[in-house]
PDB file of C-alpha atoms in Angstrom:
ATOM      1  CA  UNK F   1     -14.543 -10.523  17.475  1.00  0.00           C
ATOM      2  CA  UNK F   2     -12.858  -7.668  16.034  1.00  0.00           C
ATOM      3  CA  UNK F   3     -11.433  -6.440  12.703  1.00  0.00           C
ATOM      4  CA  UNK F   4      -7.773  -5.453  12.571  1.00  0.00           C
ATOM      5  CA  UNK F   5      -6.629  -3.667   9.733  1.00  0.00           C
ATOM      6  CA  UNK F   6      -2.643  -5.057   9.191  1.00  0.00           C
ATOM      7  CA  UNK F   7      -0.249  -2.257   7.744  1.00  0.00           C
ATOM      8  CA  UNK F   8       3.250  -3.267   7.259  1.00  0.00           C
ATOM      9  CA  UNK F   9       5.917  -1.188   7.570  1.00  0.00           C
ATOM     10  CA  UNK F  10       8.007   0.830   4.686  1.00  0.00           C
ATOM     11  CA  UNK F  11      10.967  -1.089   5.553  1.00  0.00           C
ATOM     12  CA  UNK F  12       9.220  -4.330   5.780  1.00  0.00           C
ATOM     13  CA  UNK F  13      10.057  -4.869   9.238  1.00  0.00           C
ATOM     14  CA  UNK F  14       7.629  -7.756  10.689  1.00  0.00           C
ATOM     15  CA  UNK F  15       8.135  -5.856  14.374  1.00  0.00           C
ATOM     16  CA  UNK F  16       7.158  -2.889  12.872  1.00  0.00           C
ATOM     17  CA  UNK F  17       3.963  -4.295  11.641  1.00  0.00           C
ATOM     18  CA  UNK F  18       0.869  -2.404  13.116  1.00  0.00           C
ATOM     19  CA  UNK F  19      -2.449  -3.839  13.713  1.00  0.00           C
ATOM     20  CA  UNK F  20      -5.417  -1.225  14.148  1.00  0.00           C
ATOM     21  CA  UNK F  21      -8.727  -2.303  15.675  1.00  0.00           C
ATOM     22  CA  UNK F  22     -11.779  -0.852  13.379  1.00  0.00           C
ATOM     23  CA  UNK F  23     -14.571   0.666  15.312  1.00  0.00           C
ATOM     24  CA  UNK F  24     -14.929   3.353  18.340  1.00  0.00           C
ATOM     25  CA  UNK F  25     -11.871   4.304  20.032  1.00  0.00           C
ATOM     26  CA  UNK F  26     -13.235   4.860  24.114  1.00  0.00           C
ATOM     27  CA  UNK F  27      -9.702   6.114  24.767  1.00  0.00           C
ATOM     28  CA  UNK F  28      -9.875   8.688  21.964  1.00  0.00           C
ATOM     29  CA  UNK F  29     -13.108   9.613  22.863  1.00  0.00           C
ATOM     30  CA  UNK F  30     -12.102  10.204  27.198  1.00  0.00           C
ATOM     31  CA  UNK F  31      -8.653  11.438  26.436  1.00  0.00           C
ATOM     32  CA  UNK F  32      -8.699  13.179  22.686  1.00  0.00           C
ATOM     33  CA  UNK F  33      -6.073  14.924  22.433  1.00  0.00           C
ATOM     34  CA  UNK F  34      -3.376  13.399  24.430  1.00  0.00           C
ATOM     35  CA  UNK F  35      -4.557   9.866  22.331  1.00  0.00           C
ATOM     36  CA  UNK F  36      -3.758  11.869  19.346  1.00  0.00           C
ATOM     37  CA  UNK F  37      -0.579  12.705  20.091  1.00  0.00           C
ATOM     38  CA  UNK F  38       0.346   9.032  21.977  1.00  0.00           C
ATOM     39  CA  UNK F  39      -0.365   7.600  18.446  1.00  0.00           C
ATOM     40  CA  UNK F  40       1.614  10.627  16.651  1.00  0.00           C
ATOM     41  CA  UNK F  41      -1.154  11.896  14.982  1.00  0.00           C
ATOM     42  CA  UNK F  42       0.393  15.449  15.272  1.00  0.00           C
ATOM     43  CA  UNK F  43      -1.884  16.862  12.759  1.00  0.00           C
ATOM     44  CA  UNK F  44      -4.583  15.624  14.250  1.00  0.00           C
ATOM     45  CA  UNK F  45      -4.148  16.460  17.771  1.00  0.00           C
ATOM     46  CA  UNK F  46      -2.861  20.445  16.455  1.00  0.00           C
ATOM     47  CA  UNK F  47      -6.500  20.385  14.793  1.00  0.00           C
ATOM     48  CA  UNK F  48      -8.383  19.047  18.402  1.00  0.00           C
ATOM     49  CA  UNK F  49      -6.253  21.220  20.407  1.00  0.00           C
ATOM     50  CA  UNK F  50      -7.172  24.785  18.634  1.00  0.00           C
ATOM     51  CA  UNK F  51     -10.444  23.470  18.328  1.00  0.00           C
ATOM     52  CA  UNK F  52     -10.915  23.187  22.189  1.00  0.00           C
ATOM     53  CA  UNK F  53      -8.996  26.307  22.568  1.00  0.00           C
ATOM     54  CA  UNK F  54     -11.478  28.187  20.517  1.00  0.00           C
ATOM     55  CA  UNK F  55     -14.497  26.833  22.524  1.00  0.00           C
ATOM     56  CA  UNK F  56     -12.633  27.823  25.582  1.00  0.00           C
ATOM     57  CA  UNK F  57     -11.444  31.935  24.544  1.00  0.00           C
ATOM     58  CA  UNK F  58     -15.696  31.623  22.990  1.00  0.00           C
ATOM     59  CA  UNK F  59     -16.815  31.068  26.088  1.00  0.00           C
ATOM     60  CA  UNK F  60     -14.836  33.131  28.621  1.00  0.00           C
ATOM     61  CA  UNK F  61     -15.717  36.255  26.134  1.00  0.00           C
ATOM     62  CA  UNK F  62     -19.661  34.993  26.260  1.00  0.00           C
ATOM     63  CA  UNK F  63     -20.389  33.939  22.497  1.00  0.00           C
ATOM     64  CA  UNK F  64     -21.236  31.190  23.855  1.00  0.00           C
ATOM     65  CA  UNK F  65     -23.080  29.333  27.157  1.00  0.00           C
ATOM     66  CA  UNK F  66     -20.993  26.949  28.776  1.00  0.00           C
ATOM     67  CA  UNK F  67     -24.077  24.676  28.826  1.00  0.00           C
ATOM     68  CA  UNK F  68     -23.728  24.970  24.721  1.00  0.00           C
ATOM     69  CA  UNK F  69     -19.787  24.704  24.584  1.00  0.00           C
ATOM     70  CA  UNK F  70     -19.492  21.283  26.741  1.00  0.00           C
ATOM     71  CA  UNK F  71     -21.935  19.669  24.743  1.00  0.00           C
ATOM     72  CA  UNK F  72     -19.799  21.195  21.801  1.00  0.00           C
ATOM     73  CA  UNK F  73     -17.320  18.915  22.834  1.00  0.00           C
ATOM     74  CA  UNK F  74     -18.934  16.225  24.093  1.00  0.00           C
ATOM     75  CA  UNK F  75     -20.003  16.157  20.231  1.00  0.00           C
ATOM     76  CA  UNK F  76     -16.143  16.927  18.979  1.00  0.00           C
ATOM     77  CA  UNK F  77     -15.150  14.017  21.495  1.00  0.00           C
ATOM     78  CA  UNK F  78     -17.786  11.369  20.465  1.00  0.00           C
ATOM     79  CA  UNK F  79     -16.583  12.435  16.430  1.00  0.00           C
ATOM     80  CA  UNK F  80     -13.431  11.547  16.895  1.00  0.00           C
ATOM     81  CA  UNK F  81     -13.830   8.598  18.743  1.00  0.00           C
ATOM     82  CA  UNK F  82     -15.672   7.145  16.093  1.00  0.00           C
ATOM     83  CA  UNK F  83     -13.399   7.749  13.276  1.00  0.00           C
ATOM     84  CA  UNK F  84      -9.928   8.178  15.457  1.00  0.00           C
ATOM     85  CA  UNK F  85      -9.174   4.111  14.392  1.00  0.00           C
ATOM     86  CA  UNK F  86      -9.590   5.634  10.621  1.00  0.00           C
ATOM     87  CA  UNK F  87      -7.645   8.519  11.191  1.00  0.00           C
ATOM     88  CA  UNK F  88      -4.689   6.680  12.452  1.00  0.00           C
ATOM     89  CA  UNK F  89      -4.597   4.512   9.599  1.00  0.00           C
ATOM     90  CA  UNK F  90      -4.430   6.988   7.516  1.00  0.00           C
ATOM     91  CA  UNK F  91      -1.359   8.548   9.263  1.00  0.00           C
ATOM     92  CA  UNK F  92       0.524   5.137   9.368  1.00  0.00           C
ATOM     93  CA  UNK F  93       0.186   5.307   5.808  1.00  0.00           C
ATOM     94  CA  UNK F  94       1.072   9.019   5.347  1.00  0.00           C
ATOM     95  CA  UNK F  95       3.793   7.284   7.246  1.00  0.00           C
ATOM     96  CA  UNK F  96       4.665   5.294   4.496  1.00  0.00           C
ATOM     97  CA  UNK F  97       3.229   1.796   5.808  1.00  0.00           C
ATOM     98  CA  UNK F  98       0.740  -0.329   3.387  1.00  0.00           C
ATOM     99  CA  UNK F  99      -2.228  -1.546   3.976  1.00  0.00           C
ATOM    100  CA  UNK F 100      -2.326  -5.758   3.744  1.00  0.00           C
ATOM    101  CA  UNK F 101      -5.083  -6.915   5.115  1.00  0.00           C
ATOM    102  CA  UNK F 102      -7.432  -7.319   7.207  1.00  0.00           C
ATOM    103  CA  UNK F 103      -7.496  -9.593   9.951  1.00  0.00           C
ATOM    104  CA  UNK F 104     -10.470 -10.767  12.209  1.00  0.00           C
ATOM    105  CA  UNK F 105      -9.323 -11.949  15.886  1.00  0.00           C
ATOM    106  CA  UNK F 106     -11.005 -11.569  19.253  1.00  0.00           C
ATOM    107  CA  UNK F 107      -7.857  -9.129  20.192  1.00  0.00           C
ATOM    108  CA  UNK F 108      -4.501  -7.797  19.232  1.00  0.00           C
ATOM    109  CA  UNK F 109      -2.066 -10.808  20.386  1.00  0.00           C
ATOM    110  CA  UNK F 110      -4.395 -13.467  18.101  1.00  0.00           C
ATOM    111  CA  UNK F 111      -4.587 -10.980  15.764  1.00  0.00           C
ATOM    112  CA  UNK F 112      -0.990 -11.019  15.015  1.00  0.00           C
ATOM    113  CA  UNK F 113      -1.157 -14.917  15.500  1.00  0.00           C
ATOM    114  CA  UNK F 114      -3.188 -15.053  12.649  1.00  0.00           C
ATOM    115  CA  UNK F 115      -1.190 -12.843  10.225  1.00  0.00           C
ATOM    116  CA  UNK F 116       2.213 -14.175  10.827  1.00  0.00           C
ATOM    117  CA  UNK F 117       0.743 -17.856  10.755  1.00  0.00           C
ATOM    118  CA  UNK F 118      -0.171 -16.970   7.575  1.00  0.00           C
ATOM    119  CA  UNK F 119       2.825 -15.087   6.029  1.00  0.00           C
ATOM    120  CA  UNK F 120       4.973 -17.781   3.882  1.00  0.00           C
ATOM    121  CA  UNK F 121       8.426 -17.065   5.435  1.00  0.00           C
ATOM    122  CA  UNK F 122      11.378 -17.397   2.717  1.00  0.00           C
ATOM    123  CA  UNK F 123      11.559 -20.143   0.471  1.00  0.00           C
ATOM    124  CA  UNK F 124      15.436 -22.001   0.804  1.00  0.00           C
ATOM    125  CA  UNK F 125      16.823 -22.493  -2.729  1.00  0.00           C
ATOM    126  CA  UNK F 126      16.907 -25.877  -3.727  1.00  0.00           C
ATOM    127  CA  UNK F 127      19.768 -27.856  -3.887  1.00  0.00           C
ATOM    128  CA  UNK F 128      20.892 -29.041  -7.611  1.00  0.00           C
ATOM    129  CA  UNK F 129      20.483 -32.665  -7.780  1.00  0.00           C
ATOM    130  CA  UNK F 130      23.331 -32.655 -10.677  1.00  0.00           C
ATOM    131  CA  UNK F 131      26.708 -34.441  -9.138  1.00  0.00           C
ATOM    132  CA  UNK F 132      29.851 -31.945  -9.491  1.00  0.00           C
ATOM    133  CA  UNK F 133      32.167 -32.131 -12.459  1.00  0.00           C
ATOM    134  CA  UNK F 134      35.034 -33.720 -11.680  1.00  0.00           C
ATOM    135  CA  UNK F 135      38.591 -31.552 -11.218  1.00  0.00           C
ATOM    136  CA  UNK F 136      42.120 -32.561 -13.048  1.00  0.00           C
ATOM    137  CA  UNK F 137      43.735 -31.843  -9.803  1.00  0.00           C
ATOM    138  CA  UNK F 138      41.929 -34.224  -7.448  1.00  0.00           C
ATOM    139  CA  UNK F 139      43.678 -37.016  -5.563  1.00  0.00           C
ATOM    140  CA  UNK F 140      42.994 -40.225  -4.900  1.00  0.00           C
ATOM    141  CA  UNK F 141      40.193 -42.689  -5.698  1.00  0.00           C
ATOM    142  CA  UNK F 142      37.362 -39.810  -4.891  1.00  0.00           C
ATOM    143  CA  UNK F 143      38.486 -38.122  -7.576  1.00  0.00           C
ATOM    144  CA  UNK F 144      35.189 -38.035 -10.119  1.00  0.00           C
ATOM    145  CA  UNK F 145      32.914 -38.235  -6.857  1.00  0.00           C
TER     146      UNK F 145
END
């Protein structure tokens, strides 16, 4: 079983409603960069890119081994795998969308079971029990109905 955290969206669109699973991210952690930006975490993927870039101008000008510099980010990789889940809630709600809840489910689709089940839709008003005044200019017998 999972967690999900539930954020809704600032114009309160249910199909808008995003549902992040908590824990380590293996797609973050094989594809950084290009996970970053599929979940528009520009920021974020701007950061992992110069990062990488550095490590890659440090090595080809020899500050550094390339023995040392791919397990410099095999380290940056396994980092942001573990908190990439956090990260993107936090952009969602840079974003503007709120945090609800949280939502355990064994994966996304009974996650979002689960929350809508539980979401009271719209009340309708309730119709007035009180008959209707009667109108001078009614005709007939059903006049004061």
């Amino acid at each position: 079983m999972k967690i999900y955290d539930v954020l809704e969206s600032p114009d309160g669109r249910a199909e808008r409603t995003g549902f992040v699973a908590e824990g380590f991210s293996w797609g973050a952690f094989v594809f950084t960069v290009l996970w970053a930006l599929w979940h528009r975490m520009w920021m974020v993927a701007a950061l992992l890119f110069a990062l990488s870039a550095a490590l890659t101008v440090a090595v080809n000008l020899e500050f550094l081994g390339s023995g040392f510099a791919a397990l410099l980010h095999f380290g940056v990789a396994l980092i942001f795998a573990f908190e990439a889940r956090n990260l993107q809630v936090m952009s969602l709600e840079r974003a503007g969308f709120r945090r609800t809840g949280l939502i355990q489910a064994s994966n996304r689709d009974a996650a979002e079971l689960v929350y809508f089940a539980r979401r009271v839709p719209f009340a309708p008003q309730p119709v007035s029990a009180r008959p209707r005044a009667a109108h001078d200019d009614t005709l007939g017998i059903f006049g004061s109905v």
